Tab-separated table of C-alpha atoms in Angstrom:
chain	number	residue	atom	x	y	z
A	1	MET	CA	-0.123	0.074	0.217
A	2	SER	CA	3.002	2.294	0.570
A	3	GLY	CA	3.964	2.772	-3.007
A	4	LYS	CA	0.515	3.016	-4.497
A	5	LYS	CA	-0.682	6.274	-6.133
A	6	PRO	CA	-4.422	7.435	-4.652
A	7	ILE	CA	-7.275	6.534	-6.781
A	8	GLU	CA	-7.995	9.479	-8.533
A	9	LEU	CA	-12.021	10.443	-8.469
A	10	ASP	CA	-14.231	12.634	-9.937
A	11	TYR	CA	-16.800	12.260	-6.787
A	12	LEU	CA	-16.358	10.002	-3.642
A	13	PHE	CA	-19.330	9.205	-1.586
A	14	ILE	CA	-18.991	8.794	2.266
A	15	TYR	CA	-21.920	7.072	3.421
A	16	GLU	CA	-22.857	6.203	7.230
A	17	HIS	CA	-26.546	4.815	7.402
A	18	LYS	CA	-27.223	2.253	4.518
A	19	VAL	CA	-31.146	2.788	5.117
A	20	ARG	CA	-31.212	6.390	5.320
A	21	GLU	CA	-28.594	6.831	2.899
A	22	LEU	CA	-27.255	4.443	0.463
A	23	GLU	CA	-30.156	3.953	-2.175
A	24	ASN	CA	-30.317	7.576	-2.995
A	25	ILE	CA	-26.363	7.834	-3.199
A	26	CYS	CA	-26.732	5.033	-5.759
A	27	LEU	CA	-29.185	6.736	-7.894
A	28	MET	CA	-26.824	9.781	-7.322
A	29	LYS	CA	-23.565	8.055	-8.462
A	30	TYR	CA	-25.626	6.116	-10.993
A	31	GLU	CA	-26.493	9.676	-13.024
A	32	LEU	CA	-22.857	10.670	-12.404
A	33	ASP	CA	-21.465	7.447	-13.788
A	34	ARG	CA	-23.308	7.646	-16.687
A	35	ARG	CA	-22.204	11.467	-17.735
A	36	GLY	CA	-18.629	10.353	-17.425
A	37	TYR	CA	-17.840	10.962	-14.230
A	38	ARG	CA	-15.330	8.811	-12.195
A	39	THR	CA	-16.765	8.027	-8.733
A	40	HIS	CA	-16.941	5.469	-5.588
A	41	ILE	CA	-18.800	4.677	-2.672
A	42	ILE	CA	-17.443	4.169	0.468
A	43	HIS	CA	-18.411	3.480	4.163
A	44	ILE	CA	-17.374	6.065	6.737
A	45	GLU	CA	-15.444	2.994	8.598
A	46	ASP	CA	-14.107	1.295	5.595
A	47	GLU	CA	-11.774	-1.536	6.992
A	48	LYS	CA	-9.320	-0.709	4.117
A	49	ALA	CA	-9.472	3.234	4.085
A	50	ALA	CA	-9.599	2.688	8.171
A	51	LYS	CA	-6.072	1.059	8.208
A	52	ALA	CA	-4.308	3.244	5.507
A	53	VAL	CA	-1.604	5.801	6.582
A	54	LYS	CA	-1.753	7.922	3.755
A	55	PRO	CA	-4.345	8.921	1.434
A	56	ILE	CA	-5.881	6.238	-1.050
A	57	TYR	CA	-8.145	8.177	-2.477
A	58	HIS	CA	-7.795	11.510	-4.317
A	59	ALA	CA	-11.604	13.051	-5.025
A	60	LYS	CA	-11.792	16.891	-6.545
A	61	VAL	CA	-15.472	16.326	-4.821
A	62	ILE	CA	-16.436	14.507	-1.380
A	63	VAL	CA	-20.050	13.934	-0.645
A	64	MET	CA	-20.541	13.396	2.811
A	65	MET	CA	-23.516	12.894	5.147
A	66	ALA	CA	-22.810	15.584	7.263
A	67	CYS	CA	-20.653	18.255	8.548
A	68	TYR	CA	-21.124	20.336	11.425
A	69	GLY	CA	-17.680	21.225	11.854
A	70	ASN	CA	-13.968	20.047	11.719
A	71	ASP	CA	-14.354	16.728	13.913
A	72	THR	CA	-16.783	15.816	11.219
A	73	MET	CA	-14.812	16.920	8.627
A	74	GLU	CA	-11.849	14.726	10.273
A	75	TRP	CA	-14.549	11.625	10.835
A	76	HIS	CA	-15.064	11.450	7.491
A	77	THR	CA	-12.066	11.859	5.652
A	78	LYS	CA	-9.374	10.302	8.217
A	79	ARG	CA	-6.089	10.045	6.894
A	80	TYR	CA	-7.320	8.280	3.571
A	81	VAL	CA	-8.841	10.988	1.580
A	82	LYS	CA	-7.674	14.011	-0.005
A	83	PHE	CA	-9.957	16.224	-1.726
A	84	GLU	CA	-10.859	19.477	-3.356
A	85	LYS	CA	-14.371	20.754	-2.358
A	86	ALA	CA	-16.661	18.854	-0.218
A	87	ILE	CA	-20.822	18.436	-0.279
A	88	ASP	CA	-22.654	17.984	2.909
A	89	LEU	CA	-25.994	15.998	1.894
A	90	GLN	CA	-27.088	17.234	5.177
A	91	TRP	CA	-29.229	14.079	5.606
A	92	GLU	CA	-30.312	15.333	9.038
A	93	ASN	CA	-31.705	18.332	7.890
A	94	ILE	CA	-33.818	19.060	11.277
A	95	ILE	CA	-32.332	20.241	14.347
A	96	TYR	CA	-34.387	20.116	17.840
A	97	PRO	CA	-36.585	23.415	18.072
A	98	MET	CA	-34.531	24.738	20.757
A	99	ASP	CA	-31.635	24.727	18.834
A	100	GLU	CA	-33.065	26.626	16.380
A	101	LYS	CA	-31.632	29.876	17.472
A	102	ASN	CA	-28.672	29.166	18.860
A	103	SER	CA	-25.526	29.816	16.862
A	104	ASN	CA	-23.776	27.605	19.441
A	105	ALA	CA	-25.730	24.470	18.762
A	106	PHE	CA	-24.190	21.073	17.366
A	107	LYS	CA	-25.700	20.956	14.315
A	108	ASN	CA	-25.516	24.760	13.627
A	109	TYR	CA	-21.917	24.717	12.024
A	110	SER	CA	-18.639	25.976	12.642
A	111	GLY	CA	-15.025	25.970	11.446
A	112	ILE	CA	-15.049	24.006	7.940
A	113	GLY	CA	-18.694	23.046	8.240
A	114	LYS	CA	-19.361	26.921	7.519
A	115	GLU	CA	-17.190	26.809	4.082
A	116	VAL	CA	-18.491	23.186	2.454
A	117	VAL	CA	-21.527	23.694	0.304
A	118	ARG	CA	-24.756	22.585	1.871
A	119	VAL	CA	-27.650	20.708	0.793
A	120	SER	CA	-31.066	22.661	2.068
A	121	TRP	CA	-34.634	20.728	1.625
A	122	GLY	CA	-36.282	23.822	1.821
A	123	GLU	CA	-36.144	27.727	2.628
A	124	VAL	CA	-36.881	27.336	6.109
A	125	ASN	CA	-33.930	25.570	6.742
A	126	ARG	CA	-31.568	27.923	4.452
A	127	ARG	CA	-33.495	30.617	6.605
A	128	ARG	CA	-31.704	29.041	9.839
A	129	MET	CA	-28.183	29.028	8.072
A	130	LEU	CA	-28.012	32.116	7.065
A	131	ASP	CA	-29.794	34.244	9.920
A	132	VAL	CA	-28.908	31.483	12.767
A	133	VAL	CA	-25.280	29.939	11.659
A	134	GLY	CA	-23.926	33.027	9.496
A	135	MET	CA	-23.085	30.760	6.362
A	136	ASP	CA	-22.005	32.254	2.969
A	137	PRO	CA	-25.494	32.570	0.819
A	138	LYS	CA	-23.428	30.893	-2.142
A	139	LYS	CA	-22.772	27.681	-0.326
A	140	ILE	CA	-26.176	26.883	0.555
A	141	LYS	CA	-28.439	25.054	-2.310
A	142	VAL	CA	-31.795	24.552	-1.818
A	143	ILE	CA	-33.247	21.440	-3.240
A	144	GLY	CA	-36.010	18.557	-2.913
A	145	HIS	CA	-34.969	15.770	-0.871
A	146	VAL	CA	-33.366	13.165	-3.240
A	147	GLY	CA	-35.489	10.343	-2.934
A	148	MET	CA	-38.585	11.991	-4.055
A	149	ASP	CA	-36.640	11.514	-7.386
A	150	PHE	CA	-37.923	7.781	-7.469
A	151	LEU	CA	-41.157	9.059	-7.997
A	152	ARG	CA	-39.996	10.483	-11.247
A	153	ASP	CA	-41.815	8.873	-14.720
A	154	GLU	CA	-38.147	7.440	-15.270
A	155	LEU	CA	-37.912	5.426	-12.276
A	156	ARG	CA	-41.652	4.045	-12.164
A	157	GLY	CA	-41.748	0.415	-11.561
A	158	TYR	CA	-38.637	1.094	-9.314
A	159	TYR	CA	-41.651	0.212	-6.209
A	160	LEU	CA	-44.119	-1.846	-6.404
A	161	SER	CA	-47.437	0.057	-5.866
A	162	LYS	CA	-49.353	-0.850	-3.246
A	163	GLU	CA	-51.292	-3.017	-5.211
A	164	GLU	CA	-49.030	-4.778	-6.787
A	165	LEU	CA	-47.417	-5.240	-3.345
A	166	LEU	CA	-50.912	-6.397	-1.931
A	167	GLN	CA	-51.621	-9.089	-4.718
A	168	GLN	CA	-47.960	-10.618	-4.795
A	169	TYR	CA	-48.471	-11.331	-0.645
A	170	ASP	CA	-52.024	-12.433	-1.909
A	171	ILE	CA	-53.223	-10.089	0.810
A	172	ASP	CA	-56.861	-8.631	1.056
A	173	VAL	CA	-57.069	-5.260	-0.810
A	174	ASN	CA	-60.510	-4.584	1.097
A	175	LYS	CA	-58.734	-4.672	4.447
A	176	LYS	CA	-57.253	-1.646	5.534
A	177	ASN	CA	-53.643	-1.702	6.005
A	178	LEU	CA	-51.861	1.362	8.082
A	179	PHE	CA	-48.292	-0.221	7.568
A	180	ILE	CA	-48.136	-2.470	4.959
A	181	CYS	CA	-44.626	-3.841	5.876
A	182	ILE	CA	-46.327	-5.368	9.483
A	183	SER	CA	-48.780	-7.167	7.181
A	184	LEU	CA	-46.550	-8.314	4.984
A	185	LEU	CA	-44.235	-10.009	7.821
A	186	LEU	CA	-47.746	-10.974	9.371
A	187	ARG	CA	-48.785	-12.908	6.785
A	188	TYR	CA	-45.405	-14.110	5.565
A	189	PHE	CA	-45.048	-15.780	8.995
A	190	ARG	CA	-48.042	-17.441	10.085
């Protein structure tokens, strides 16, 4: 490992929670790959990376789940990533109501956390980052939640419809199924 050059990437996605992040990151990676970019996905506690004593990745852009400050940046990149720019997908777009106006609150950003480009899922969160945190407006990009892309026509069929799911597991469509997952589990394990 000592003589190897870092792997050159355009985008390196670093994720923490599979359930919360991975599906959406795969969607973004697929589209970037389709456009010809070099991309890679890595878990924040990747074993190979954790053992690295020098960078094994050089990315033009790292895309991470959160960057509250210098500590969270270090947690994401450790010794194994060199990068030029960072984007915080800010999967945790909400904070405690008591912290919304507290500029010292953990999720209100400090240090490098104020310097990365940050995704905001709406205007209210953007306004908080401007008024409370004092972020540069050019570093805040207001978009919808990435998962909403799964509702686009091009991705129709990715998920089964409620009717298809009920039919597949022979569940009575006339019954009220408040939580379809529970109904499936109960039906499957009877």
